[in-house]
Amino acid sequence: MGLKYVCNGASCMCDQGSAPSTLDVSSQNTIVIQEKLMATEDDITFNNPFGNCKIKNNYPCIPDIKTKWDDLSSTVLGKNKKVLLENSELTCAVGGKIKITDSLQTGSKIVIFDNYSPPVVTPLKKEILSVNWKNNDLENEIDSANIGDKVSLVVETKNYNEGETVVIVIDEANGKNIKSNTKLVKFSGEVNADGFAILKEEISIENEN
């Protein structure tokens, strides 16, 4: 496949720094590879740059870039910007040499010349898959209860996060209130790692004339 192109967010390291950084591509916003903006010789900005500088007595790194990248591709983008390759290097005026450690190109060189917009991430739809009545000790599923029995709910969910709260509201049954002077009863509980919420707010079925 040859040398890889460099993408937005590529990992970089300065030989005088104490930590890696990532490249921020801002020189163009129309040309992408694998849904990431392609870097050019004009991209010299780094996110959280390189920790502490050895030359500056381990003070925080403040890159001083006065030149463009070396060892560029012969590929030229709009406005005569040459493309970075994984072996491109950049010299900091303080004395460090910046190299690319991971270009983030993960596949073939399929370059899209178009107006770029990030892929749309559609949130997963949260669903209640089932709601089942359980007896007092949650051991058995029930479909009926007698006056005085205590009941609880077990709810199976989909696309809820662990620890998220589920609320179930039960309306009156067969024209009678579940509890005295109460048309609605609210159960709530947290979703566990298996996607189930155990609603342990037990209620007693009451008789009402």
Short mmCIF file of C-alpha atoms in Angstrom, two decimals:
data_model
loop_
_atom_site.label_atom_id
_atom_site.label_comp_id
_atom_site.label_asym_id
_atom_site.label_seq_id
_atom_site.Cartn_x
_atom_site.Cartn_y
_atom_site.Cartn_z
CA MET A 1 0.00 0.00 0.00
CA GLY A 2 3.03 2.29 0.33
CA LEU A 3 3.28 5.15 2.79
CA LYS A 4 0.05 6.10 4.49
CA TYR A 5 -1.62 9.48 4.41
CA VAL A 6 -2.10 11.36 7.67
CA CYS A 7 -5.58 12.00 9.06
CA ASN A 8 -7.09 14.39 11.58
CA GLY A 9 -6.28 13.17 15.09
CA ALA A 10 -3.08 11.37 14.04
CA SER A 11 -0.76 10.53 16.95
CA CYS A 12 2.51 12.47 17.05
CA MET A 13 5.56 12.58 19.30
CA CYS A 14 8.33 15.12 19.84
CA ASP A 15 11.74 13.72 20.76
CA GLN A 16 12.07 16.42 23.42
CA GLY A 17 8.60 16.00 24.89
CA SER A 18 7.35 13.75 27.67
CA ALA A 19 3.99 12.73 26.17
CA PRO A 20 2.34 12.17 22.79
CA SER A 21 -0.11 14.56 21.16
CA THR A 22 -2.60 14.52 18.29
CA LEU A 23 -2.64 16.57 15.11
CA ASP A 24 -5.49 19.03 14.58
CA VAL A 25 -6.31 19.34 10.87
CA SER A 26 -7.59 22.83 10.10
CA SER A 27 -5.93 23.64 6.76
CA GLN A 28 -8.84 22.28 4.71
CA ASN A 29 -12.34 20.91 5.32
CA THR A 30 -13.36 19.28 2.05
CA ILE A 31 -11.08 16.31 1.44
CA VAL A 32 -11.35 13.17 3.55
CA ILE A 33 -10.05 9.64 3.77
CA GLN A 34 -12.01 7.05 5.77
CA GLU A 35 -14.28 9.84 7.07
CA LYS A 36 -11.33 11.80 8.51
CA LEU A 37 -9.94 15.06 7.17
CA MET A 38 -6.59 14.67 5.38
CA ALA A 39 -3.63 16.58 6.83
CA THR A 40 -1.52 18.95 4.75
CA GLU A 41 1.82 20.70 5.18
CA ASP A 42 0.00 23.66 6.77
CA ASP A 43 -1.34 21.65 9.70
CA ILE A 44 1.01 22.49 12.57
CA THR A 45 -1.39 22.64 15.53
CA PHE A 46 -1.40 19.92 18.20
CA ASN A 47 -3.93 19.07 20.88
CA ASN A 48 -2.43 19.10 24.42
CA PRO A 49 1.08 19.29 22.96
CA PHE A 50 3.77 16.87 24.12
CA GLY A 51 3.69 17.17 27.90
CA ASN A 52 6.86 18.79 29.29
CA CYS A 53 9.83 19.96 27.24
CA LYS A 54 13.28 18.55 28.13
CA ILE A 55 15.04 21.54 26.57
CA LYS A 56 12.96 23.96 28.67
CA ASN A 57 13.80 22.25 31.99
CA ASN A 58 10.60 20.21 31.86
CA TYR A 59 8.33 23.22 31.66
CA PRO A 60 5.06 22.61 29.75
CA CYS A 61 5.60 22.27 26.02
CA ILE A 62 4.74 25.29 23.88
CA PRO A 63 5.60 24.37 20.28
CA ASP A 64 7.33 27.07 18.24
CA ILE A 65 6.78 26.06 14.63
CA LYS A 66 8.32 28.34 12.02
CA THR A 67 8.62 25.90 9.10
CA LYS A 68 6.41 23.42 7.29
CA TRP A 69 6.62 19.62 7.38
CA ASP A 70 9.43 17.78 5.58
CA ASP A 71 9.14 14.61 3.44
CA LEU A 72 5.72 15.39 1.98
CA SER A 73 3.69 13.54 -0.61
CA SER A 74 3.79 14.65 -4.22
CA THR A 75 -0.01 14.75 -4.04
CA VAL A 76 -1.23 18.34 -4.06
CA LEU A 77 -4.64 19.43 -2.78
CA GLY A 78 -6.44 22.72 -3.36
CA LYS A 79 -4.40 25.92 -3.02
CA ASN A 80 -1.20 23.92 -3.67
CA LYS A 81 -1.21 22.23 -0.26
CA LYS A 82 0.91 19.08 -0.20
CA VAL A 83 -0.34 16.08 1.75
CA LEU A 84 1.40 14.67 4.84
CA LEU A 85 2.72 11.11 4.88
CA GLU A 86 3.39 8.87 7.87
CA ASN A 87 7.15 9.56 7.57
CA SER A 88 6.78 13.35 7.41
CA GLU A 89 8.67 15.28 10.09
CA LEU A 90 8.34 18.75 11.59
CA THR A 91 11.02 20.79 13.34
CA CYS A 92 10.24 22.89 16.41
CA ALA A 93 12.31 26.07 16.78
CA VAL A 94 12.93 25.17 20.42
CA GLY A 95 14.93 22.17 19.22
CA GLY A 96 12.62 19.18 19.02
CA LYS A 97 11.80 16.92 16.10
CA ILE A 98 8.12 15.92 15.71
CA LYS A 99 7.26 12.61 14.07
CA ILE A 100 3.99 10.85 13.28
CA THR A 101 3.52 7.62 15.24
CA ASP A 102 0.05 6.66 13.97
CA SER A 103 -1.33 8.26 10.80
CA LEU A 104 -4.86 6.86 11.41
CA GLN A 105 -5.18 5.71 7.81
CA THR A 106 -6.56 2.21 8.32
CA GLY A 107 -7.49 1.12 4.81
CA SER A 108 -6.78 1.77 1.15
CA LYS A 109 -6.14 5.27 -0.14
CA ILE A 110 -9.68 6.08 -1.21
CA VAL A 111 -9.83 9.87 -1.06
CA ILE A 112 -13.12 11.72 -1.28
CA PHE A 113 -13.00 15.20 -2.77
CA ASP A 114 -16.25 16.66 -1.57
CA ASN A 115 -17.83 18.90 1.02
CA TYR A 116 -17.13 17.09 4.24
CA SER A 117 -19.58 16.63 7.06
CA PRO A 118 -19.04 14.20 9.93
CA PRO A 119 -21.13 11.01 9.84
CA VAL A 120 -24.46 11.34 11.58
CA VAL A 121 -24.74 9.18 14.68
CA THR A 122 -28.33 8.15 15.27
CA PRO A 123 -29.08 7.58 18.97
CA LEU A 124 -30.31 4.10 19.79
CA LYS A 125 -34.02 3.94 20.53
CA LYS A 126 -34.78 3.00 24.11
CA GLU A 127 -37.38 0.28 24.44
CA ILE A 128 -39.30 -1.56 27.16
CA LEU A 129 -39.33 -5.18 25.96
CA SER A 130 -41.43 -6.71 28.70
CA VAL A 131 -43.05 -5.93 32.06
CA ASN A 132 -43.80 -8.85 34.36
CA TRP A 133 -45.49 -9.03 37.73
CA LYS A 134 -43.54 -10.91 40.40
CA ASN A 135 -44.44 -12.13 43.86
CA ASN A 136 -43.03 -10.65 47.04
CA ASP A 137 -39.67 -12.48 46.90
CA LEU A 138 -39.30 -11.98 43.12
CA GLU A 139 -38.95 -15.73 42.59
CA ASN A 140 -42.12 -16.41 40.62
CA GLU A 141 -43.92 -14.65 37.81
CA ILE A 142 -47.63 -14.10 38.47
CA ASP A 143 -50.66 -13.16 36.36
CA SER A 144 -53.09 -12.61 39.24
CA ALA A 145 -53.01 -11.63 42.91
CA ASN A 146 -55.29 -11.83 45.89
CA ILE A 147 -56.30 -9.07 48.23
CA GLY A 148 -53.42 -8.42 50.61
CA ASP A 149 -50.72 -9.89 48.37
CA LYS A 150 -47.59 -7.86 47.77
CA VAL A 151 -46.44 -7.58 44.17
CA SER A 152 -43.48 -6.10 42.30
CA LEU A 153 -42.45 -5.55 38.68
CA VAL A 154 -39.49 -6.78 36.62
CA VAL A 155 -38.87 -4.76 33.47
CA GLU A 156 -36.68 -5.91 30.56
CA THR A 157 -35.18 -2.99 28.62
CA LYS A 158 -33.21 -2.41 25.42
CA ASN A 159 -30.62 0.35 24.84
CA TYR A 160 -30.87 1.68 28.40
CA ASN A 161 -27.61 2.38 30.20
CA GLU A 162 -26.70 0.57 33.38
CA GLY A 163 -27.85 2.65 36.34
CA GLU A 164 -30.50 4.51 34.34
CA THR A 165 -33.86 4.84 36.04
CA VAL A 166 -37.02 3.29 34.61
CA VAL A 167 -40.45 4.46 35.74
CA ILE A 168 -43.62 2.42 35.20
CA VAL A 169 -47.06 3.84 36.02
CA ILE A 170 -49.92 1.39 36.61
CA ASP A 171 -53.48 2.58 36.03
CA GLU A 172 -56.59 1.23 37.77
CA ALA A 173 -57.54 -2.36 36.94
CA ASN A 174 -61.05 -3.44 35.96
CA GLY A 175 -62.49 -0.14 37.09
CA LYS A 176 -61.10 -0.49 40.63
CA ASN A 177 -58.23 1.34 42.24
CA ILE A 178 -55.12 -0.68 43.01
CA LYS A 179 -54.67 1.19 46.27
CA SER A 180 -57.23 3.15 48.28
CA ASN A 181 -58.00 6.55 46.74
CA THR A 182 -55.23 5.97 44.17
CA LYS A 183 -55.88 5.74 40.46
CA LEU A 184 -52.20 5.54 39.48
CA VAL A 185 -49.30 3.74 41.17
CA LYS A 186 -45.72 4.57 40.17
CA PHE A 187 -42.88 2.02 40.26
CA SER A 188 -39.25 2.99 39.65
CA GLY A 189 -35.91 1.19 39.64
CA GLU A 190 -32.45 1.20 38.09
CA VAL A 191 -31.42 -0.84 35.06
CA ASN A 192 -28.73 -3.43 35.82
CA ALA A 193 -25.90 -4.67 33.61
CA ASP A 194 -28.19 -7.28 32.04
CA GLY A 195 -30.77 -4.69 30.96
CA PHE A 196 -33.33 -5.55 33.66
CA ALA A 197 -34.84 -3.17 36.19
CA ILE A 198 -36.14 -4.69 39.41
CA LEU A 199 -38.89 -2.40 40.68
CA LYS A 200 -39.01 -3.31 44.34
CA GLU A 201 -41.49 -0.71 45.50
CA GLU A 202 -43.92 -3.42 46.60
CA ILE A 203 -47.59 -2.62 47.00
CA SER A 204 -50.39 -4.51 48.67
CA ILE A 205 -53.49 -5.22 46.57
CA GLU A 206 -56.37 -3.62 48.46
CA ASN A 207 -60.12 -4.14 48.30
CA GLU A 208 -62.19 -1.09 47.48
CA ASN A 209 -65.94 -0.96 47.26
#
